[in-house]
Amino acid sequence: MLQFDLLTTDQPRGDYAGSHARRGTLTLNHGVVQTPIFMPVGTYGTVKGVMPRSLEEMGAQIILGNTFHLWMRPGLDVMAQFGGLHQFEKWNKPILTDSGGFQVWSLGEMRKISEEGVKFSSPVNGDKLFLTPEISMQIQTTLNSDIVMQFDECTPYDTKGHITTEREARSSMELSLRWAKRCQAEFTKLENPNALFGIVQGGMFESLRQESLEQLVEMDFPGYAVGGVSVGEPKDEMLRIMAHTPHRLPAHKPRYLMGVGTPEDLVQGVADGVDMFDCVMPTRNARNGTLFTRFGDLKIRNARHKTDEQPLDVTCTCHACAGTSGVAYAIGGRDGFSRAYLHHLDRCAEMLGPMLASIHNLHYFLNLMSEVRAALDAGTFGAFRVQFKADRARGV
């Protein structure tokens, strides 16, 4: 079940030429999602260090689960016992699950790809396993995710220094297309009541991207993703594919850019016509002491923060910055936590440190998307992009 309603698009205004940005709503079995949207990543059935209640409070509308890892642990028997991932992790809003293709790709020499699927050794206990398009659909049906991703081969940018050639990228892309048809057939056979997305591949070759896109559109998926970016390629190559592909997908269906990225990537992605994003960056960077703010990135481990009484971001209303009051102040009179305190937690390896940092980073990403939606509603997305860039360049 999926319904996508396009509400507005970015229009030229004055000297502003407009963009491919658009505003919509995505209705799924477990709720309505306002787009453009960022989706927090919950690999093992949890967004690391963040309670479901905190996710709701910061405005998360849809989160991710990982097919490959949940298949490994706790396994399908447990998932079936709880009726799927929603009840298991106590999240009553939409969930998207990836297909396992990226995780299989990341195993490197531990896996062997064939026409039928991928043979590999379990990274958990060494068991010999076989993942196919059909098995991926069966796992995701048991997980009962609102959005199911097709099983694909994630085309690498390079392998041990060898840059993927156009011929190699074509072979990979065509395999993913054949797997897409098998996914669609198995998804239908299982009578899965949710929505299956196709994934555009083709490496860094625009002609292959276009060919993949056109064949997937002929298959008439409810939604489409752009995969195989942010896999080690130079940033300008990623931006080139972002600029080429999303806006060429059907206008009446949702578009998802997989695994991207920085705040700047998200705003550019919206301008390129993307509706949905995910990335581990907010939580991973938080655990490593990097905080995203309106005015640039902040390294909480730097000694200069040892006595700093300011919150991470004076404009932020997350629990870390503003506590329960919802208001952050530059110095004193606030209910949130100081940079000095967060620096102290990090230096002492206290678990509260990465928890608060994760809450802040996720809140920042979700609030950024909320501001993007508001700008699109108001017809001021061009001005928003200018201010966003200026703010981020200001520095903390």
GROMACS .gro file of C-alpha atoms in nm:
model
  396
    1MET     CA    1   0.000   0.000   0.000
    2LEU     CA    2   0.146   0.333  -0.107
    3GLN     CA    3   0.002   0.663  -0.216
    4PHE     CA    4   0.219   0.958  -0.313
    5ASP     CA    5   0.063   1.302  -0.344
    6LEU     CA    6   0.269   1.578  -0.499
    7LEU     CA    7   0.175   1.906  -0.328
    8THR     CA    8   0.405   2.164  -0.485
    9THR     CA    9   0.725   2.207  -0.685
   10ASP     CA   10   0.997   2.470  -0.669
   11GLN     CA   11   0.915   2.743  -0.918
   12PRO     CA   12   1.130   3.016  -1.079
   13ARG     CA   13   1.099   3.350  -0.901
   14GLY     CA   14   1.270   3.675  -1.001
   15ASP     CA   15   1.632   3.597  -1.083
   16TYR     CA   16   1.596   3.250  -0.931
   17ALA     CA   17   1.580   2.977  -1.196
   18GLY     CA   18   1.405   2.719  -0.977
   19SER     CA   19   1.505   2.358  -0.921
   20HIS     CA   20   1.365   2.006  -0.929
   21ALA     CA   21   1.269   2.029  -0.559
   22ARG     CA   22   0.919   1.916  -0.464
   23ARG     CA   23   0.694   1.877  -0.164
   24GLY     CA   24   0.465   1.580  -0.109
   25THR     CA   25   0.298   1.332   0.123
   26LEU     CA   26   0.360   0.958   0.125
   27THR     CA   27   0.084   0.741   0.270
   28LEU     CA   28   0.192   0.395   0.388
   29ASN     CA   29   0.035   0.117   0.594
   30HIS     CA   30   0.168   0.257   0.921
   31GLY     CA   31   0.112   0.626   0.858
   32VAL     CA   32   0.168   0.937   0.650
   33VAL     CA   33   0.515   1.075   0.578
   34GLN     CA   34   0.576   1.438   0.482
   35THR     CA   35   0.842   1.472   0.213
   36PRO     CA   36   1.122   1.563   0.162
   37ILE     CA   37   1.221   1.350   0.460
   38PHE     CA   38   1.532   1.215   0.630
   39MET     CA   39   1.502   0.860   0.767
   40PRO     CA   40   1.713   0.763   1.073
   41VAL     CA   41   1.891   0.430   1.033
   42GLY     CA   42   1.807   0.152   1.278
   43THR     CA   43   2.029  -0.132   1.159
   44TYR     CA   44   1.954  -0.395   1.425
   45GLY     CA   45   1.602  -0.281   1.504
   46THR     CA   46   1.718   0.023   1.696
   47VAL     CA   47   1.850   0.368   1.611
   48LYS     CA   48   2.169   0.342   1.815
   49GLY     CA   49   2.143   0.508   2.156
   50VAL     CA   50   1.803   0.669   2.094
   51MET     CA   51   1.471   0.570   2.252
   52PRO     CA   52   1.168   0.540   2.019
   53ARG     CA   53   0.999   0.813   2.226
   54SER     CA   54   1.292   1.047   2.157
   55LEU     CA   55   1.264   0.975   1.786
   56GLU     CA   56   0.898   1.070   1.790
   57GLU     CA   57   0.969   1.387   1.989
   58MET     CA   58   1.232   1.501   1.737
   59GLY     CA   59   0.992   1.449   1.446
   60ALA     CA   60   1.104   1.117   1.296
   61GLN     CA   61   0.830   0.994   1.061
   62ILE     CA   62   0.990   0.681   0.916
   63ILE     CA   63   1.300   0.480   1.013
   64LEU     CA   64   1.509   0.206   0.854
   65GLY     CA   65   1.573  -0.155   0.946
   66ASN     CA   66   1.841  -0.380   0.798
   67THR     CA   67   1.726  -0.700   0.627
   68PHE     CA   68   2.068  -0.867   0.632
   69HIS     CA   69   2.146  -0.805   1.000
   70LEU     CA   70   1.797  -0.887   1.128
   71TRP     CA   71   1.808  -1.211   0.929
   72MET     CA   72   2.135  -1.293   1.111
   73ARG     CA   73   2.005  -1.183   1.452
   74PRO     CA   74   1.751  -1.234   1.603
   75GLY     CA   75   1.633  -1.437   1.300
   76LEU     CA   76   1.304  -1.484   1.121
   77ASP     CA   77   1.149  -1.709   1.389
   78VAL     CA   78   1.164  -1.425   1.641
   79MET     CA   79   1.046  -1.170   1.385
   80ALA     CA   80   0.748  -1.388   1.296
   81GLN     CA   81   0.665  -1.441   1.663
   82PHE     CA   82   0.626  -1.063   1.706
   83GLY     CA   83   0.439  -1.015   1.379
   84GLY     CA   84   0.721  -0.809   1.231
   85LEU     CA   85   0.962  -0.535   1.316
   86HIS     CA   86   0.712  -0.272   1.433
   87GLN     CA   87   0.594  -0.468   1.734
   88PHE     CA   88   0.940  -0.605   1.808
   89GLU     CA   89   1.103  -0.263   1.841
   90LYS     CA   90   0.789  -0.077   1.952
   91TRP     CA   91   0.776   0.169   1.662
   92ASN     CA   92   0.426   0.232   1.532
   93LYS     CA   93   0.517   0.453   1.236
   94PRO     CA   94   0.645   0.349   0.892
   95ILE     CA   95   0.962   0.144   0.845
   96LEU     CA   96   1.172   0.094   0.532
   97THR     CA   97   1.401  -0.209   0.507
   98ASP     CA   98   1.694  -0.236   0.271
   99SER     CA   99   1.737  -0.556   0.073
  100GLY     CA  100   2.069  -0.678   0.210
  101GLY     CA  101   2.249  -0.598  -0.117
  102PHE     CA  102   2.475  -0.331   0.031
  103GLN     CA  103   2.575  -0.550   0.326
  104VAL     CA  104   2.658  -0.839   0.094
  105TRP     CA  105   2.866  -0.600  -0.120
  106SER     CA  106   3.054  -0.480   0.187
  107LEU     CA  107   3.162  -0.837   0.273
  108GLY     CA  108   3.413  -0.819  -0.013
  109GLU     CA  109   3.602  -1.145  -0.063
  110MET     CA  110   3.377  -1.323   0.188
  111ARG     CA  111   3.101  -1.347  -0.075
  112LYS     CA  112   3.052  -1.492  -0.424
  113ILE     CA  113   2.795  -1.341  -0.660
  114SER     CA  114   2.620  -1.551  -0.923
  115GLU     CA  115   2.305  -1.521  -1.133
  116GLU     CA  116   2.106  -1.699  -0.864
  117GLY     CA  117   2.219  -1.485  -0.572
  118VAL     CA  118   2.506  -1.443  -0.329
  119LYS     CA  119   2.685  -1.711  -0.129
  120PHE     CA  120   2.873  -1.588   0.175
  121SER     CA  121   2.991  -1.676   0.523
  122SER     CA  122   2.791  -1.532   0.810
  123PRO     CA  123   2.990  -1.256   0.982
  124VAL     CA  124   2.822  -1.368   1.306
  125ASN     CA  125   2.911  -1.738   1.325
  126GLY     CA  126   3.069  -1.835   0.995
  127ASP     CA  127   2.769  -2.035   0.866
  128LYS     CA  128   2.751  -2.075   0.488
  129LEU     CA  129   2.450  -1.875   0.366
  130PHE     CA  130   2.278  -1.799   0.037
  131LEU     CA  131   2.082  -1.479  -0.021
  132THR     CA  132   1.869  -1.450  -0.334
  133PRO     CA  133   1.609  -1.199  -0.457
  134GLU     CA  134   1.337  -1.441  -0.346
  135ILE     CA  135   1.482  -1.490   0.002
  136SER     CA  136   1.523  -1.113   0.045
  137MET     CA  137   1.153  -1.069  -0.036
  138GLN     CA  138   1.062  -1.346   0.209
  139ILE     CA  139   1.267  -1.187   0.488
  140GLN     CA  140   1.120  -0.843   0.428
  141THR     CA  141   0.767  -0.985   0.419
  142THR     CA  142   0.828  -1.137   0.763
  143LEU     CA  143   0.964  -0.802   0.884
  144ASN     CA  144   0.641  -0.640   0.752
  145SER     CA  145   0.822  -0.320   0.656
  146ASP     CA  146   0.611  -0.053   0.486
  147ILE     CA  147   0.870  -0.011   0.210
  148VAL     CA  148   1.059  -0.314   0.078
  149MET     CA  149   1.371  -0.267  -0.134
  150GLN     CA  150   1.455  -0.492  -0.427
  151PHE     CA  151   1.764  -0.712  -0.393
  152ASP     CA  152   2.038  -0.556  -0.606
  153GLU     CA  153   2.411  -0.565  -0.659
  154CYS     CA  154   2.570  -0.247  -0.531
  155THR     CA  155   2.815  -0.156  -0.807
  156PRO     CA  156   3.148  -0.053  -0.649
  157TYR     CA  157   3.333   0.259  -0.760
  158ASP     CA  158   3.660   0.070  -0.736
  159THR     CA  159   3.790  -0.268  -0.622
  160LYS     CA  160   4.138  -0.264  -0.467
  161GLY     CA  161   4.227   0.044  -0.669
  162HIS     CA  162   4.071  -0.079  -0.994
  163ILE     CA  163   3.809   0.172  -1.109
  164THR     CA  164   3.495  -0.005  -1.228
  165THR     CA  165   3.477   0.006  -1.608
  166GLU     CA  166   3.164   0.079  -1.809
  167ARG     CA  167   3.150  -0.284  -1.918
  168GLU     CA  168   3.169  -0.404  -1.557
  169ALA     CA  169   2.909  -0.150  -1.446
  170ARG     CA  170   2.677  -0.264  -1.725
  171SER     CA  171   2.707  -0.628  -1.622
  172SER     CA  172   2.628  -0.536  -1.261
  173MET     CA  173   2.339  -0.310  -1.359
  174GLU     CA  174   2.183  -0.573  -1.586
  175LEU     CA  175   2.209  -0.833  -1.309
  176SER     CA  176   2.023  -0.596  -1.076
  177LEU     CA  177   1.752  -0.553  -1.339
  178ARG     CA  178   1.706  -0.929  -1.367
  179TRP     CA  179   1.694  -0.952  -0.990
  180ALA     CA  180   1.435  -0.671  -0.985
  181LYS     CA  181   1.200  -0.882  -1.197
  182ARG     CA  182   1.250  -1.180  -0.966
  183CYS     CA  183   1.185  -0.961  -0.660
  184GLN     CA  184   0.866  -0.830  -0.814
  185ALA     CA  185   0.743  -1.181  -0.894
  186GLU     CA  186   0.818  -1.313  -0.545
  187PHE     CA  187   0.671  -1.003  -0.377
  188THR     CA  188   0.346  -1.060  -0.568
  189LYS     CA  189   0.348  -1.433  -0.494
  190LEU     CA  190   0.383  -1.364  -0.121
  191GLU     CA  191   0.088  -1.121  -0.137
  192ASN     CA  192   0.289  -0.868   0.060
  193PRO     CA  193   0.052  -0.578   0.144
  194ASN     CA  194   0.329  -0.318   0.150
  195ALA     CA  195   0.526  -0.137  -0.126
  196LEU     CA  196   0.829  -0.257  -0.326
  197PHE     CA  197   1.083  -0.006  -0.462
  198GLY     CA  198   1.315  -0.064  -0.757
  199ILE     CA  199   1.676   0.057  -0.738
  200VAL     CA  200   1.852   0.243  -1.021
  201GLN     CA  201   2.212   0.127  -1.065
  202GLY     CA  202   2.476   0.190  -1.331
  203GLY     CA  203   2.779   0.317  -1.144
  204MET     CA  204   2.917   0.653  -1.251
  205PHE     CA  205   2.790   0.617  -1.610
  206GLU     CA  206   2.494   0.837  -1.694
  207SER     CA  207   2.394   0.631  -1.998
  208LEU     CA  208   2.374   0.317  -1.782
  209ARG     CA  209   2.178   0.505  -1.516
  210GLN     CA  210   1.929   0.611  -1.782
  211GLU     CA  211   1.898   0.257  -1.917
  212SER     CA  212   1.843   0.115  -1.568
  213LEU     CA  213   1.589   0.386  -1.490
  214GLU     CA  214   1.388   0.329  -1.808
  215GLN     CA  215   1.367  -0.047  -1.762
  216LEU     CA  216   1.266  -0.015  -1.397
  217VAL     CA  217   0.996   0.238  -1.488
  218GLU     CA  218   0.858  -0.015  -1.738
  219MET     CA  219   0.822  -0.259  -1.446
  220ASP     CA  220   0.598   0.000  -1.275
  221PHE     CA  221   0.727  -0.010  -0.917
  222PRO     CA  222   0.537   0.200  -0.659
  223GLY     CA  223   0.859   0.394  -0.590
  224TYR     CA  224   1.222   0.416  -0.698
  225ALA     CA  225   1.561   0.455  -0.535
  226VAL     CA  226   1.898   0.568  -0.663
  227GLY     CA  227   2.161   0.326  -0.530
  228GLY     CA  228   2.533   0.281  -0.573
  229VAL     CA  229   2.631   0.632  -0.464
  230SER     CA  230   2.839   0.722  -0.159
  231VAL     CA  231   3.037   0.399  -0.213
  232GLY     CA  232   3.383   0.553  -0.227
  233GLU     CA  233   3.354   0.770  -0.537
  234PRO     CA  234   3.486   1.130  -0.544
  235LYS     CA  235   3.230   1.383  -0.426
  236ASP     CA  236   3.198   1.551  -0.764
  237GLU     CA  237   3.112   1.215  -0.922
  238MET     CA  238   2.838   1.156  -0.666
  239LEU     CA  239   2.698   1.504  -0.726
  240ARG     CA  240   2.699   1.441  -1.100
  241ILE     CA  241   2.487   1.128  -1.066
  242MET     CA  242   2.259   1.307  -0.816
  243ALA     CA  243   2.207   1.584  -1.070
  244HIS     CA  244   2.140   1.340  -1.353
  245THR     CA  245   1.911   1.073  -1.218
  246PRO     CA  246   1.641   1.159  -0.958
  247HIS     CA  247   1.442   1.415  -1.157
  248ARG     CA  248   1.418   1.173  -1.450
  249LEU     CA  249   1.219   0.927  -1.239
  250PRO     CA  250   0.837   0.940  -1.260
  251ALA     CA  251   0.699   1.260  -1.108
  252HIS     CA  252   0.400   1.083  -0.953
  253LYS     CA  253   0.609   0.837  -0.751
  254PRO     CA  254   0.848   0.881  -0.456
  255ARG     CA  255   1.224   0.905  -0.515
  256TYR     CA  256   1.476   0.780  -0.262
  257LEU     CA  257   1.852   0.852  -0.260
  258MET     CA  258   2.019   0.573  -0.065
  259GLY     CA  259   2.293   0.634   0.192
  260VAL     CA  260   2.339   1.010   0.147
  261GLY     CA  261   2.471   1.212   0.330
  262THR     CA  262   2.589   1.545   0.476
  263PRO     CA  263   2.349   1.838   0.538
  264GLU     CA  264   2.481   1.995   0.217
  265ASP     CA  265   2.414   1.670   0.028
  266LEU     CA  266   2.055   1.662   0.154
  267VAL     CA  267   1.976   2.018   0.048
  268GLN     CA  268   2.138   1.959  -0.291
  269GLY     CA  269   1.954   1.627  -0.321
  270VAL     CA  270   1.622   1.802  -0.263
  271ALA     CA  271   1.711   2.050  -0.537
  272ASP     CA  272   1.784   1.750  -0.762
  273GLY     CA  273   1.435   1.610  -0.706
  274VAL     CA  274   1.488   1.362  -0.419
  275ASP     CA  275   1.206   1.297  -0.170
  276MET     CA  276   1.368   1.054   0.077
  277PHE     CA  277   1.714   1.021   0.231
  278ASP     CA  278   1.889   0.797   0.481
  279CYS     CA  279   2.240   0.790   0.619
  280VAL     CA  280   2.424   0.657   0.926
  281MET     CA  281   2.622   0.982   0.943
  282PRO     CA  282   2.419   1.158   1.218
  283THR     CA  283   2.456   0.873   1.468
  284ARG     CA  284   2.799   0.748   1.357
  285ASN     CA  285   2.950   1.096   1.368
  286ALA     CA  286   2.784   1.157   1.703
  287ARG     CA  287   2.957   0.853   1.851
  288ASN     CA  288   3.286   0.988   1.718
  289GLY     CA  289   3.240   1.335   1.866
  290THR     CA  290   3.129   1.531   1.556
  291LEU     CA  291   2.813   1.740   1.595
  292PHE     CA  292   2.620   1.906   1.313
  293THR     CA  293   2.489   2.254   1.380
  294ARG     CA  294   2.323   2.533   1.185
  295PHE     CA  295   2.656   2.713   1.183
  296GLY     CA  296   2.888   2.431   1.081
  297ASP     CA  297   3.029   2.113   1.232
  298LEU     CA  298   3.158   2.104   1.589
  299LYS     CA  299   3.427   1.867   1.720
  300ILE     CA  300   3.330   1.818   2.083
  301ARG     CA  301   3.664   1.653   2.166
  302ASN     CA  302   3.856   1.974   2.100
  303ALA     CA  303   4.009   2.114   2.418
  304ARG     CA  304   3.855   2.457   2.357
  305HIS     CA  305   3.517   2.319   2.464
  306LYS     CA  306   3.637   2.216   2.811
  307THR     CA  307   3.491   2.526   2.981
  308ASP     CA  308   3.244   2.642   2.714
  309GLU     CA  309   2.903   2.715   2.867
  310GLN     CA  310   2.723   2.745   2.534
  311PRO     CA  311   2.489   2.475   2.403
  312LEU     CA  312   2.589   2.295   2.085
  313ASP     CA  313   2.360   2.521   1.880
  314VAL     CA  314   2.181   2.825   2.021
  315THR     CA  315   1.901   2.782   1.766
  316CYS     CA  316   1.841   2.412   1.839
  317THR     CA  317   1.544   2.284   2.040
  318CYS     CA  318   1.665   1.926   2.092
  319HIS     CA  319   1.695   1.776   2.440
  320ALA     CA  320   2.074   1.813   2.439
  321CYS     CA  321   2.062   2.185   2.358
  322ALA     CA  322   1.739   2.299   2.517
  323GLY     CA  323   1.638   2.028   2.765
  324THR     CA  324   1.268   2.020   2.841
  325SER     CA  325   1.222   2.395   2.790
  326GLY     CA  326   1.259   2.377   2.415
  327VAL     CA  327   1.468   2.696   2.417
  328ALA     CA  328   1.847   2.721   2.402
  329TYR     CA  329   2.033   3.025   2.532
  330ALA     CA  330   2.389   3.131   2.465
  331ILE     CA  331   2.502   3.129   2.829
  332GLY     CA  332   2.305   3.058   3.146
  333GLY     CA  333   1.932   3.038   3.206
  334ARG     CA  334   1.885   2.727   2.997
  335ASP     CA  335   1.765   2.374   3.065
  336GLY     CA  336   1.994   2.200   2.815
  337PHE     CA  337   2.355   2.085   2.839
  338SER     CA  338   2.673   2.285   2.781
  339ARG     CA  339   2.949   2.204   2.539
  340ALA     CA  340   3.172   2.169   2.844
  341TYR     CA  341   2.949   1.894   2.985
  342LEU     CA  342   2.933   1.707   2.655
  343HIS     CA  343   3.310   1.740   2.621
  344HIS     CA  344   3.346   1.595   2.972
  345LEU     CA  345   3.114   1.301   2.892
  346ASP     CA  346   3.312   1.224   2.579
  347ARG     CA  347   3.649   1.237   2.755
  348CYS     CA  348   3.520   1.004   3.026
  349ALA     CA  349   3.357   0.768   2.774
  350GLU     CA  350   3.023   0.804   2.954
  351MET     CA  351   2.741   0.649   2.749
  352LEU     CA  352   2.523   0.959   2.797
  353GLY     CA  353   2.765   1.151   2.573
  354PRO     CA  354   2.699   0.968   2.245
  355MET     CA  355   2.331   0.936   2.337
  356LEU     CA  356   2.289   1.314   2.367
  357ALA     CA  357   2.508   1.371   2.061
  358SER     CA  358   2.296   1.127   1.858
  359ILE     CA  359   1.975   1.298   1.969
  360HIS     CA  360   2.118   1.633   1.866
  361ASN     CA  361   2.245   1.521   1.525
  362LEU     CA  362   1.925   1.340   1.433
  363HIS     CA  363   1.718   1.638   1.551
  364TYR     CA  364   1.934   1.865   1.335
  365PHE     CA  365   1.881   1.650   1.023
  366LEU     CA  366   1.507   1.613   1.082
  367ASN     CA  367   1.466   1.984   1.156
  368LEU     CA  368   1.664   2.069   0.842
  369MET     CA  369   1.412   1.870   0.638
  370SER     CA  370   1.127   2.041   0.822
  371GLU     CA  371   1.271   2.380   0.726
  372VAL     CA  372   1.311   2.262   0.366
  373ARG     CA  373   0.944   2.159   0.357
  374ALA     CA  374   0.839   2.493   0.504
  375ALA     CA  375   1.044   2.679   0.243
  376LEU     CA  376   0.888   2.476  -0.038
  377ASP     CA  377   0.541   2.543   0.104
  378ALA     CA  378   0.617   2.915   0.114
  379GLY     CA  379   0.781   2.926  -0.229
  380THR     CA  380   1.113   3.042  -0.080
  381PHE     CA  381   1.338   2.740  -0.135
  382GLY     CA  382   1.589   2.943  -0.337
  383ALA     CA  383   1.633   3.195  -0.057
  384PHE     CA  384   1.651   2.910   0.194
  385ARG     CA  385   1.943   2.752   0.007
  386VAL     CA  386   2.136   3.079   0.009
  387GLN     CA  387   2.083   3.129   0.384
  388PHE     CA  388   2.160   2.765   0.461
  389LYS     CA  389   2.494   2.787   0.282
  390ALA     CA  390   2.583   3.115   0.453
  391ASP     CA  391   2.491   2.982   0.798
  392ARG     CA  392   2.689   2.661   0.757
  393ALA     CA  393   2.994   2.856   0.636
  394ARG     CA  394   2.983   3.089   0.939
  395GLY     CA  395   3.142   2.835   1.170
  396VAL     CA  396   3.094   2.752   1.537
   0.00000   0.00000   0.00000
